[in-house]
CSV table of C-alpha atoms in Angstrom, one decimal:
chain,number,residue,atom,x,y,z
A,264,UNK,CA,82.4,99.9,87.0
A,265,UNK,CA,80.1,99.9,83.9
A,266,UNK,CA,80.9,103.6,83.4
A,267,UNK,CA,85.0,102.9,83.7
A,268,UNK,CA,84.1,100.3,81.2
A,269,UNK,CA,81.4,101.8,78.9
A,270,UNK,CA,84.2,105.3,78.5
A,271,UNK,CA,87.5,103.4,78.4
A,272,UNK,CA,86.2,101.5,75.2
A,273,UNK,CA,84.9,104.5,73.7
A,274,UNK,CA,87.6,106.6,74.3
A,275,UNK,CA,90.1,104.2,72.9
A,276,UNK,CA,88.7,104.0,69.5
A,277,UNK,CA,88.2,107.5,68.9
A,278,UNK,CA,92.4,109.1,70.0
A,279,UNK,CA,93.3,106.0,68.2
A,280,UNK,CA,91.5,106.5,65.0
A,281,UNK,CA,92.7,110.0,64.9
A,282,UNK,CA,96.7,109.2,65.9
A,283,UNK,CA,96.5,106.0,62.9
A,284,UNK,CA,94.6,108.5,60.4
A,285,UNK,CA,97.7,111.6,60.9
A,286,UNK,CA,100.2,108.3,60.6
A,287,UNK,CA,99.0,108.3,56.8
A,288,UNK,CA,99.8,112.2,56.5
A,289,UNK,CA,102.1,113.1,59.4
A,290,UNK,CA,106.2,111.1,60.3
A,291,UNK,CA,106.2,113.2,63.8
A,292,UNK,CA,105.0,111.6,66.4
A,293,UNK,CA,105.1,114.9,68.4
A,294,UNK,CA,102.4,116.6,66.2
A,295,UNK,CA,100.4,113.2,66.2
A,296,UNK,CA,100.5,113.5,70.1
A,297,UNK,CA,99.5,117.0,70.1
A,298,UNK,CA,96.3,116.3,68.0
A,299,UNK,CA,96.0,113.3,69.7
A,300,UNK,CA,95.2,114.5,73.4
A,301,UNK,CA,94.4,117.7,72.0
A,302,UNK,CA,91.0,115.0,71.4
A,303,UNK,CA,90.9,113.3,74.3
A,304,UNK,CA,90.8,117.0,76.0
A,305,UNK,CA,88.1,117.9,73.7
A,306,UNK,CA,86.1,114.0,73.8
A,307,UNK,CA,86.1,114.1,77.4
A,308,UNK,CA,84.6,117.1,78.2
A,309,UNK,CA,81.8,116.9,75.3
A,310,UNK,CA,81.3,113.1,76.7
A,311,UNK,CA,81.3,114.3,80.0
A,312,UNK,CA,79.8,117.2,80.8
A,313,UNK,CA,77.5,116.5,77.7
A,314,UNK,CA,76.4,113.2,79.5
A,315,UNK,CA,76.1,115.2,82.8
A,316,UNK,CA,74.0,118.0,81.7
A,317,UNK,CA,71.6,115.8,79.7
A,318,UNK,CA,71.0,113.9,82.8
A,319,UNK,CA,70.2,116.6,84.6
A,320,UNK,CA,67.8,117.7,82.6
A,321,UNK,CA,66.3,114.5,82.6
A,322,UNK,CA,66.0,114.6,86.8
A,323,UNK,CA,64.5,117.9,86.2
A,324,UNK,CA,61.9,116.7,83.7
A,325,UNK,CA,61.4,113.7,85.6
A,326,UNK,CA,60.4,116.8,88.7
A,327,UNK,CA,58.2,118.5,87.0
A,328,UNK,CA,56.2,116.2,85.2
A,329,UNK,CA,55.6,114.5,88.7
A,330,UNK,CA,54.2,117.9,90.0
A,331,UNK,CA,52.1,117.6,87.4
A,332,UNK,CA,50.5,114.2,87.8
A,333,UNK,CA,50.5,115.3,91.5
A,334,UNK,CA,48.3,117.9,91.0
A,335,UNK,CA,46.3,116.4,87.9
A,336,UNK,CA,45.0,113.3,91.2
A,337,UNK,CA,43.8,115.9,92.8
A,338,UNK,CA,42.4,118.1,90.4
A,339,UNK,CA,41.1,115.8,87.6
A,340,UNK,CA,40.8,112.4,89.3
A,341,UNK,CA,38.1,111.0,86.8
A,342,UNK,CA,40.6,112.1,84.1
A,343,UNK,CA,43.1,110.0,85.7
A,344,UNK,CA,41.3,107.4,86.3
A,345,UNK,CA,40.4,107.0,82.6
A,346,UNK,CA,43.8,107.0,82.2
A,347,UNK,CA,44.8,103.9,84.2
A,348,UNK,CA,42.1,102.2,82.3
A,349,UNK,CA,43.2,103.3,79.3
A,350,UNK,CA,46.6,101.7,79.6
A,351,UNK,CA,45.0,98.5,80.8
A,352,UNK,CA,43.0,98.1,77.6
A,353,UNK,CA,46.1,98.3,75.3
A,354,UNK,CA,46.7,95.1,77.1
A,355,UNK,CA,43.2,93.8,76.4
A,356,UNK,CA,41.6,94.1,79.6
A,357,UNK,CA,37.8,95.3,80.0
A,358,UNK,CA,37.1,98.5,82.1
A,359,UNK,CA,35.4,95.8,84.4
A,360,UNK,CA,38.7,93.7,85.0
A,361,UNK,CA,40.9,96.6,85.8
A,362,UNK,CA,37.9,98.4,88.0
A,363,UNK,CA,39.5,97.2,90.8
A,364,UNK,CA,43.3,98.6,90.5
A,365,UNK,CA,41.7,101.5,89.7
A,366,UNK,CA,40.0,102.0,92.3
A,367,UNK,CA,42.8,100.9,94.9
A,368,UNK,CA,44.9,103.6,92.8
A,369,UNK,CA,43.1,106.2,94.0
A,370,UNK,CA,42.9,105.4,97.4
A,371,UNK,CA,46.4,105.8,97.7
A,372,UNK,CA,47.6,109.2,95.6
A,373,UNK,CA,51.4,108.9,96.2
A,374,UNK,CA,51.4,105.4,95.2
A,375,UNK,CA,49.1,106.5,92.2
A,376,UNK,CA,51.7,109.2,91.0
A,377,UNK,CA,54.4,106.7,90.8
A,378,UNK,CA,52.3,104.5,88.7
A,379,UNK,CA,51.1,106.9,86.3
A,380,UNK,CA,55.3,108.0,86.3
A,381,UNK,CA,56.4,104.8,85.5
A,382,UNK,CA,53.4,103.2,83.7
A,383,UNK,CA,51.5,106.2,81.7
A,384,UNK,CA,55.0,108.1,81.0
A,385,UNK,CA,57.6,105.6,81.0
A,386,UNK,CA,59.4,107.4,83.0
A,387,UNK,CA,62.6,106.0,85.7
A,388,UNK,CA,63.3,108.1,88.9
A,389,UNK,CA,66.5,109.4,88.8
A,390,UNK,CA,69.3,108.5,91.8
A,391,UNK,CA,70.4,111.7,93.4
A,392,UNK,CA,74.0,112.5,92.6
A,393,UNK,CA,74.3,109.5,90.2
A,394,UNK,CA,74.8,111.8,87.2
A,395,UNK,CA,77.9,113.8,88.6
A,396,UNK,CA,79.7,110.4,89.4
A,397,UNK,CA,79.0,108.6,86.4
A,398,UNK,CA,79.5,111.6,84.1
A,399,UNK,CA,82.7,112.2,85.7
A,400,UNK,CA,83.6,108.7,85.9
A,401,UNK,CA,83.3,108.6,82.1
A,402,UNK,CA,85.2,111.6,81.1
A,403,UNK,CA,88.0,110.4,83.6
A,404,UNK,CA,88.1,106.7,81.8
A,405,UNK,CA,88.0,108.8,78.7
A,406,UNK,CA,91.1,109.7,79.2
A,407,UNK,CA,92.7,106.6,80.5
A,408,UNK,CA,91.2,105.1,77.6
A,409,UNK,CA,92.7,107.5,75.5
A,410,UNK,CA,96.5,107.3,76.4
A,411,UNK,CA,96.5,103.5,75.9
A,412,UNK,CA,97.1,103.8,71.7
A,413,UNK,CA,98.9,107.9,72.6
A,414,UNK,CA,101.6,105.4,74.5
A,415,UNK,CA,103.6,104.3,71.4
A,416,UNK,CA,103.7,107.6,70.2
A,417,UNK,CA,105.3,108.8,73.3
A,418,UNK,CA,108.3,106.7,73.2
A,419,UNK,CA,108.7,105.9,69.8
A,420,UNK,CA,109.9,109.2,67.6
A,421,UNK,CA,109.0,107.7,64.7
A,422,UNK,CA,105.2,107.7,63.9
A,423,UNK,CA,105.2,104.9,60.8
A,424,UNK,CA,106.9,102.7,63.8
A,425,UNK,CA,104.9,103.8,66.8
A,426,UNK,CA,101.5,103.3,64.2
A,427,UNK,CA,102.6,99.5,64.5
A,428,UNK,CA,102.8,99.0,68.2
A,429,UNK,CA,99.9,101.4,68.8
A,430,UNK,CA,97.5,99.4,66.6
A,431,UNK,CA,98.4,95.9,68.4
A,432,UNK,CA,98.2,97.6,71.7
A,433,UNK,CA,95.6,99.0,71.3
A,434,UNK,CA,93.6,96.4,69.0
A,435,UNK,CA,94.2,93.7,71.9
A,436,UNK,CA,92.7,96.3,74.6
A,437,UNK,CA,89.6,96.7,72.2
A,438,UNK,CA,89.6,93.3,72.2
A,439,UNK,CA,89.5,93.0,76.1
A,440,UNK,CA,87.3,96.0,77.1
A,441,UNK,CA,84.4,95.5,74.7
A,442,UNK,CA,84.3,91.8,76.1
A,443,UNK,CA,84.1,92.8,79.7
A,444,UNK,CA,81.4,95.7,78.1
A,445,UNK,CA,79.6,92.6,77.0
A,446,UNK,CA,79.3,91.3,80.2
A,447,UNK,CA,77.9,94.4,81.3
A,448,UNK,CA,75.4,95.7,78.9
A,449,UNK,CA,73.9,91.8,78.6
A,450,UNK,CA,75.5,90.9,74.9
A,451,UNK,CA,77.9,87.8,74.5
A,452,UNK,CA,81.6,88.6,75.1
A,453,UNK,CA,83.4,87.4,72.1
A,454,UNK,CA,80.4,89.3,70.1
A,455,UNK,CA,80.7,92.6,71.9
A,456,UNK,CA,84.6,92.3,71.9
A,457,UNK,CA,85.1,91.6,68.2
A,458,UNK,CA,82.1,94.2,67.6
A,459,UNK,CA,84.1,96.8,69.0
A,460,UNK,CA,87.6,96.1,68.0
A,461,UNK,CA,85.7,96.5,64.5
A,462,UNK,CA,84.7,99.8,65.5
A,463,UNK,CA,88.2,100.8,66.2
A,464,UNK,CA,89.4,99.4,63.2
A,465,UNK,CA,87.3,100.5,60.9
A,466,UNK,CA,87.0,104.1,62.8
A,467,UNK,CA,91.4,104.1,62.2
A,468,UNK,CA,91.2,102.5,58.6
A,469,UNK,CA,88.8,105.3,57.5
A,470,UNK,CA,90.7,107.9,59.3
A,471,UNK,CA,93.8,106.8,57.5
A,472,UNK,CA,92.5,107.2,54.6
A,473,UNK,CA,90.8,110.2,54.5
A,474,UNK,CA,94.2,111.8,56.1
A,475,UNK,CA,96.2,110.0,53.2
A,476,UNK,CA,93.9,111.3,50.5
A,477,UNK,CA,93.9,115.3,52.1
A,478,UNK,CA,97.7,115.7,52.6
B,84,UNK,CA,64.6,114.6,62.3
B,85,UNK,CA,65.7,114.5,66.1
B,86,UNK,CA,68.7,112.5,65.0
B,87,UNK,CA,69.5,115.1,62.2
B,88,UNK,CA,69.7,117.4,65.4
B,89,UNK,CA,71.5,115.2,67.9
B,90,UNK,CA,73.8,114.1,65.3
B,91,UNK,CA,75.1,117.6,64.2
B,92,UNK,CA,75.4,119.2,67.3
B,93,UNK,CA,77.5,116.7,68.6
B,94,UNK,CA,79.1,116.8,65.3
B,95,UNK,CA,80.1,120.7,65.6
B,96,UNK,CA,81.6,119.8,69.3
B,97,UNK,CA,85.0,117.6,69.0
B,98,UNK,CA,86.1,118.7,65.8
B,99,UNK,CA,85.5,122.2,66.0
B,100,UNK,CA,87.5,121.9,69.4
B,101,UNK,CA,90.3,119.8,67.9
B,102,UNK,CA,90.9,122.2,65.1
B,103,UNK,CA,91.0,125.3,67.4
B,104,UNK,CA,93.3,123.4,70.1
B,105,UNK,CA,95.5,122.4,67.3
B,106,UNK,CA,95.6,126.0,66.2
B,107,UNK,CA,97.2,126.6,69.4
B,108,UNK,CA,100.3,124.6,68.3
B,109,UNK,CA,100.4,124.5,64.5
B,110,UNK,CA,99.5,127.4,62.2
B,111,UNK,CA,99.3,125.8,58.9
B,112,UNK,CA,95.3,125.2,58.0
B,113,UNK,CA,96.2,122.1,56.0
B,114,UNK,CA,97.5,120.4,58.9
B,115,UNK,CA,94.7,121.1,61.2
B,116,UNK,CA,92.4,120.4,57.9
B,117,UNK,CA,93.5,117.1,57.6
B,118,UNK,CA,93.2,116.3,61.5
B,119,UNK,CA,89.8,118.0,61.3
B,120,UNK,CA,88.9,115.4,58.7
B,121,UNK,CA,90.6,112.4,60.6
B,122,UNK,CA,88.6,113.3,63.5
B,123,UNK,CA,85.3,113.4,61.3
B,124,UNK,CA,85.9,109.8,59.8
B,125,UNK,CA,87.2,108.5,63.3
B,126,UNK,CA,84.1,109.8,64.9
B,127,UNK,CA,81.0,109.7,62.7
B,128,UNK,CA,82.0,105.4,62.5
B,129,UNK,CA,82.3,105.1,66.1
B,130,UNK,CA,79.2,107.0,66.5
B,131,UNK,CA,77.1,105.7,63.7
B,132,UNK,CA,78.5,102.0,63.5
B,133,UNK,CA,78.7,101.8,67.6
B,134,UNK,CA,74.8,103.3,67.6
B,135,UNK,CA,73.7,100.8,64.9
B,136,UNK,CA,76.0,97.8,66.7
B,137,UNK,CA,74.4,98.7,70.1
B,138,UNK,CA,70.8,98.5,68.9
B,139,UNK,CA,70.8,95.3,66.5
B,140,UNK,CA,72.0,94.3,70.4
B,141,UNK,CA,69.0,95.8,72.3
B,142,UNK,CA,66.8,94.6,69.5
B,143,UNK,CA,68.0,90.9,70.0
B,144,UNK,CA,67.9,91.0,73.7
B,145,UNK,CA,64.4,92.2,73.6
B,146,UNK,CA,63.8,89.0,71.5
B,147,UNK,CA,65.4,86.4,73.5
B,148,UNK,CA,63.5,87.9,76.6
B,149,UNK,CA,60.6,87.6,74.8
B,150,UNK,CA,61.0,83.9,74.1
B,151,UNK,CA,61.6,83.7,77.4
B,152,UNK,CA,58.4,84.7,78.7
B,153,UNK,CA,56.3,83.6,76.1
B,154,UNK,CA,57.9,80.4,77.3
B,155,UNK,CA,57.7,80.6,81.0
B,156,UNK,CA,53.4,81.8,80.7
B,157,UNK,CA,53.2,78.1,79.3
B,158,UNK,CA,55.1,76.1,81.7
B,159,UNK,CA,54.8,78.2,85.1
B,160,UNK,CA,52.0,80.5,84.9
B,161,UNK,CA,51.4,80.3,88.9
B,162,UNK,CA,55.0,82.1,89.1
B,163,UNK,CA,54.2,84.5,86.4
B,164,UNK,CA,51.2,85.0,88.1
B,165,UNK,CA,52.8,85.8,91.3
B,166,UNK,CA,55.0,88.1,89.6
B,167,UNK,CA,52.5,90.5,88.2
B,168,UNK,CA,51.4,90.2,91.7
B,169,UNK,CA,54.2,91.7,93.1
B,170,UNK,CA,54.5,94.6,90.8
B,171,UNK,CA,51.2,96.0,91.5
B,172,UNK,CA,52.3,95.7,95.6
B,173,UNK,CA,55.0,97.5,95.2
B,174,UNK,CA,52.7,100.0,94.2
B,175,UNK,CA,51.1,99.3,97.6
B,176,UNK,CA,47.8,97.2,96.2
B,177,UNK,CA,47.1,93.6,98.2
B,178,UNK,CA,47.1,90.8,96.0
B,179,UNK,CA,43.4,90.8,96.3
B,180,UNK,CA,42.8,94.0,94.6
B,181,UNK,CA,45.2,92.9,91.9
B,182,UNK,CA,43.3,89.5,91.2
B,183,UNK,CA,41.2,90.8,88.7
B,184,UNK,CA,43.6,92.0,86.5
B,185,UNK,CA,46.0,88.9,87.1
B,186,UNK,CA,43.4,87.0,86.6
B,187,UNK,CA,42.5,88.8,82.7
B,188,UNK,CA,46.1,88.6,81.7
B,189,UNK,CA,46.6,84.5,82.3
B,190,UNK,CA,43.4,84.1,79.6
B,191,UNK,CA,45.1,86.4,77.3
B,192,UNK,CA,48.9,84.7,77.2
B,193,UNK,CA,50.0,87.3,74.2
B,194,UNK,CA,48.9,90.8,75.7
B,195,UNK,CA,50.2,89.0,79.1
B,196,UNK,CA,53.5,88.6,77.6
B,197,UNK,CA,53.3,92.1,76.3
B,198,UNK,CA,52.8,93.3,79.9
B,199,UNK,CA,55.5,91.2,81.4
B,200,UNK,CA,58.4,92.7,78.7
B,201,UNK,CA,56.8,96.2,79.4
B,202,UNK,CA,56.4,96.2,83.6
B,203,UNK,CA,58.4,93.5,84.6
B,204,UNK,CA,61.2,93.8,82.8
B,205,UNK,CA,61.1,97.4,81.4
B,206,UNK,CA,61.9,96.7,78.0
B,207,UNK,CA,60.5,98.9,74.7
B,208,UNK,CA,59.7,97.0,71.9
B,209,UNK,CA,62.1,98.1,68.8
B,210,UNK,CA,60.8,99.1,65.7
B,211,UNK,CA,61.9,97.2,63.1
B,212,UNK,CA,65.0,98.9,60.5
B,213,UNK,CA,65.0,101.9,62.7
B,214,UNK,CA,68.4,101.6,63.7
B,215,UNK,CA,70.3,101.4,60.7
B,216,UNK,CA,68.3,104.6,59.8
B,217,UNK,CA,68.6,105.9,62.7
B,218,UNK,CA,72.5,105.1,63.0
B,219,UNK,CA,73.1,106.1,59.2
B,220,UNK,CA,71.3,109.7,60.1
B,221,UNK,CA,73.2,110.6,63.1
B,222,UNK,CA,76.8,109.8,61.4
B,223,UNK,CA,76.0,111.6,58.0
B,224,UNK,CA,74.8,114.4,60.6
B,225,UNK,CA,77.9,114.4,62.7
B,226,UNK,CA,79.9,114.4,59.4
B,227,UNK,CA,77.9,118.3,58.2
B,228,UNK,CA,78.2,119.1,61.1
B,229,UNK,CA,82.3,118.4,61.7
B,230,UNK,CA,82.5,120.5,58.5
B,231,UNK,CA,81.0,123.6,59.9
B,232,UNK,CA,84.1,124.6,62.2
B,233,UNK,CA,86.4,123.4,59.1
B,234,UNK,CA,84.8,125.8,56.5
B,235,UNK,CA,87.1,128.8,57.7
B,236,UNK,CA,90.5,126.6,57.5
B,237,UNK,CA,89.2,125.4,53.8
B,238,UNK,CA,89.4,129.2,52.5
B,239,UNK,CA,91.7,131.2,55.0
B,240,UNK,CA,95.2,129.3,54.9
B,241,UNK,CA,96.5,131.2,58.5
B,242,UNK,CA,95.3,128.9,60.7
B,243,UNK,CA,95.0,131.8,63.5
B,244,UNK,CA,92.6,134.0,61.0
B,245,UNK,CA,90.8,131.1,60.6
B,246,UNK,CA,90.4,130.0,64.2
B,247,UNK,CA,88.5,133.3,64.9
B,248,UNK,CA,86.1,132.8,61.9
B,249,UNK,CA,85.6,129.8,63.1
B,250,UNK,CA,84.7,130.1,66.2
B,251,UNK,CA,82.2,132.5,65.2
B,252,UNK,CA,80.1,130.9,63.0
B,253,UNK,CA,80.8,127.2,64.9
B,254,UNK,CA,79.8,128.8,68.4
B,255,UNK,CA,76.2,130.5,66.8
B,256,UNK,CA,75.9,127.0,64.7
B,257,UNK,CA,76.1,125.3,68.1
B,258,UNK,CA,74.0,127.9,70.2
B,259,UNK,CA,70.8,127.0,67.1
B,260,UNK,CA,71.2,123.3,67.0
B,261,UNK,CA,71.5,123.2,70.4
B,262,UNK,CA,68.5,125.4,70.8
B,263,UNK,CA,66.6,123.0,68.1
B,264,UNK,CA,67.8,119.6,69.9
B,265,UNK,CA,66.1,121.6,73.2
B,266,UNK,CA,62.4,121.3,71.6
B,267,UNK,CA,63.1,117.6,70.8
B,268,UNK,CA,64.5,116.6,74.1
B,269,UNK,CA,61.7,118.2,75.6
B,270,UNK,CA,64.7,120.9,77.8
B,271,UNK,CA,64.0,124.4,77.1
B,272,UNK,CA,65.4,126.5,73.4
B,273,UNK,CA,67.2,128.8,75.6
B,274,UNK,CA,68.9,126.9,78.0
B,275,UNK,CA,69.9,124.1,75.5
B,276,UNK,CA,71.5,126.2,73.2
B,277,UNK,CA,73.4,128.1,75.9
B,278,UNK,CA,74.7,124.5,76.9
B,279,UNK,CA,75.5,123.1,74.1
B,280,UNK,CA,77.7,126.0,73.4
B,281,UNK,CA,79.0,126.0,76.9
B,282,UNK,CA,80.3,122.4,76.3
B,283,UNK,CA,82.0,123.6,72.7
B,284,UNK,CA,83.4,126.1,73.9
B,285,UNK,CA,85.0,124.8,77.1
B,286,UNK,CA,86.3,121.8,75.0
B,287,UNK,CA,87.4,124.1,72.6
B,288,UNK,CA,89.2,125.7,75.1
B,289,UNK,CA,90.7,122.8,77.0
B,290,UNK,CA,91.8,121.5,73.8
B,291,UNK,CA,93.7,124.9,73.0
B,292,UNK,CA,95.5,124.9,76.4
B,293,UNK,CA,96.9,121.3,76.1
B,294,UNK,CA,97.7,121.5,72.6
B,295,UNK,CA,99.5,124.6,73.5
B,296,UNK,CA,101.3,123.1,76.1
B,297,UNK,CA,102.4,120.1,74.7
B,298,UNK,CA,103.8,121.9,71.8
């Protein structure tokens, strides 16, 4: 649901910048339909896969830098050990005080691994198969994102009319999808919906221009 | 630096694979030039103002959670208490090996709070004005790189000419940046530039093929 949410916002701003920006240059609405999910084709898969890909690699760092602090337990314990300390004392604790996690640490080496994971590398384990889904979740909202401001263009042949229904359309959905984003990324609604219909608005005003100034 | 990187590779992708879909249905340069640009404008705000937007967010999250738990060590330390408690048994440690430590954070409410935000809650403190920066870098870099792929359509005015040019010197720009974002994500050179050019060149691609058959 955050993924549906977190792509469909982005992926309306960026088609729609792009359609509102050929508006200034461009009175077809075929061509401006043609570039237009010409980018969604091309924002989808860089979004997608991109996001896919970079979380694997992620998983994959996550693995090996665990068979490392799996081996370094068993290898250099003391080293370890120092380590755990270490990280206390940025918090102000004495050797003394921590002694005891310490030493209930390395009674219990799996358990000691995931600390070092989480606490010495900041690092999250990653869900199995959550990065296909939400890439491809993403990609797909992408593109359902993207039709939303393309629709005006579709039925109305002329692009200086279809500009006008495509920026109210697609200014209101803004409006509704960075709110509900609010909700789920912890910021207030009205904020994060005004934030991004901003976004979108500025993103199509500067496109607009630029395409205006060019042609 | 990193965002210098991160910025331009992504940069190279979605124009670079706008221009060379449009090329599949248009084969005048200065039309695809001035959806090239669009695109670059569109997407460098989205990306830059989004990035900063998102951030100033985190940054006042991280705040108000702070607040919170400087608040909540004053007026229910035995729950606070409890909690650190609990973290350290889900790393399998009885409360009584814990006690020591639990016992050094409650006299030290500050570095206590500092450990609550950090293990409890899994939050990073920000650093202050790096976002703007950081925002500002990654959209100037998206912008150089957008114009990388565009360079050809700037001096060759057949569109189809240009297109190959393009994808030439887009395709090695990508394999190197990609290569160079590698070492800062911590993947390896190799592999990152092969897949960063994997994902140009396949939205490239897709691009082409529903430009072309749209047109």
């Amino acid at each position: 649901m955050r993924d549906i949410v977190i792509g469909m916002s982005d992926g309306l701003t960026v088609p729609f910048a792009l359609a509102a920006g050929l508006t200034g240059a461009i009175a077809s609405s075929r061509l401006i339909l043609t570039a237009g999910f010409a980018e969604i084709a091309a924002g989808s898969i860089a979004m997608g896969l991109g996001g896919y890909l970079a979380a694997r690699s992620d998983a994959e760092h996550y693995a090996s830098e665990r068979r490392r602090e799996e081996a370094e337990v068993v290898t250099v314990p003391e080293v370890e050990a120092q380590e755990v300390s270490d990280i206390f004392k940025t918090y102000g604790l004495t050797e003394t005080e921590s002694a005891s996690v310490v030493q209930a640490l390395r009674q219990r080496p799996a358990n000691w691994v995931d600390f070092m994971m989480r606490f010495e590398l900041g690092l999250e384990k990653p869900v199995p198969g959550r990065a296909f889904k939400s890439a491809f979740t993403i990609a797909l909202a992408y593109v359902v994102g993207g039709i939303i401001p393309l629709g005006a263009y579709l039925v109305l042949a002329d692009a200086h009319r279809a500009l006008k229904v495509s920026c109210a359309v697609t200014l209101l959905a803004l409006l509704v999808f960075g709110a509900v984003k609010g909700r789920f990324t912890g910021t207030s609604m009205w904020r994060s919906g005004l934030q991004t219909t901003l976004i979108g608005g500025l993103a199509a005003a500067a496109a607009f221009g630029i395409a205006r100034m060019i042609s």
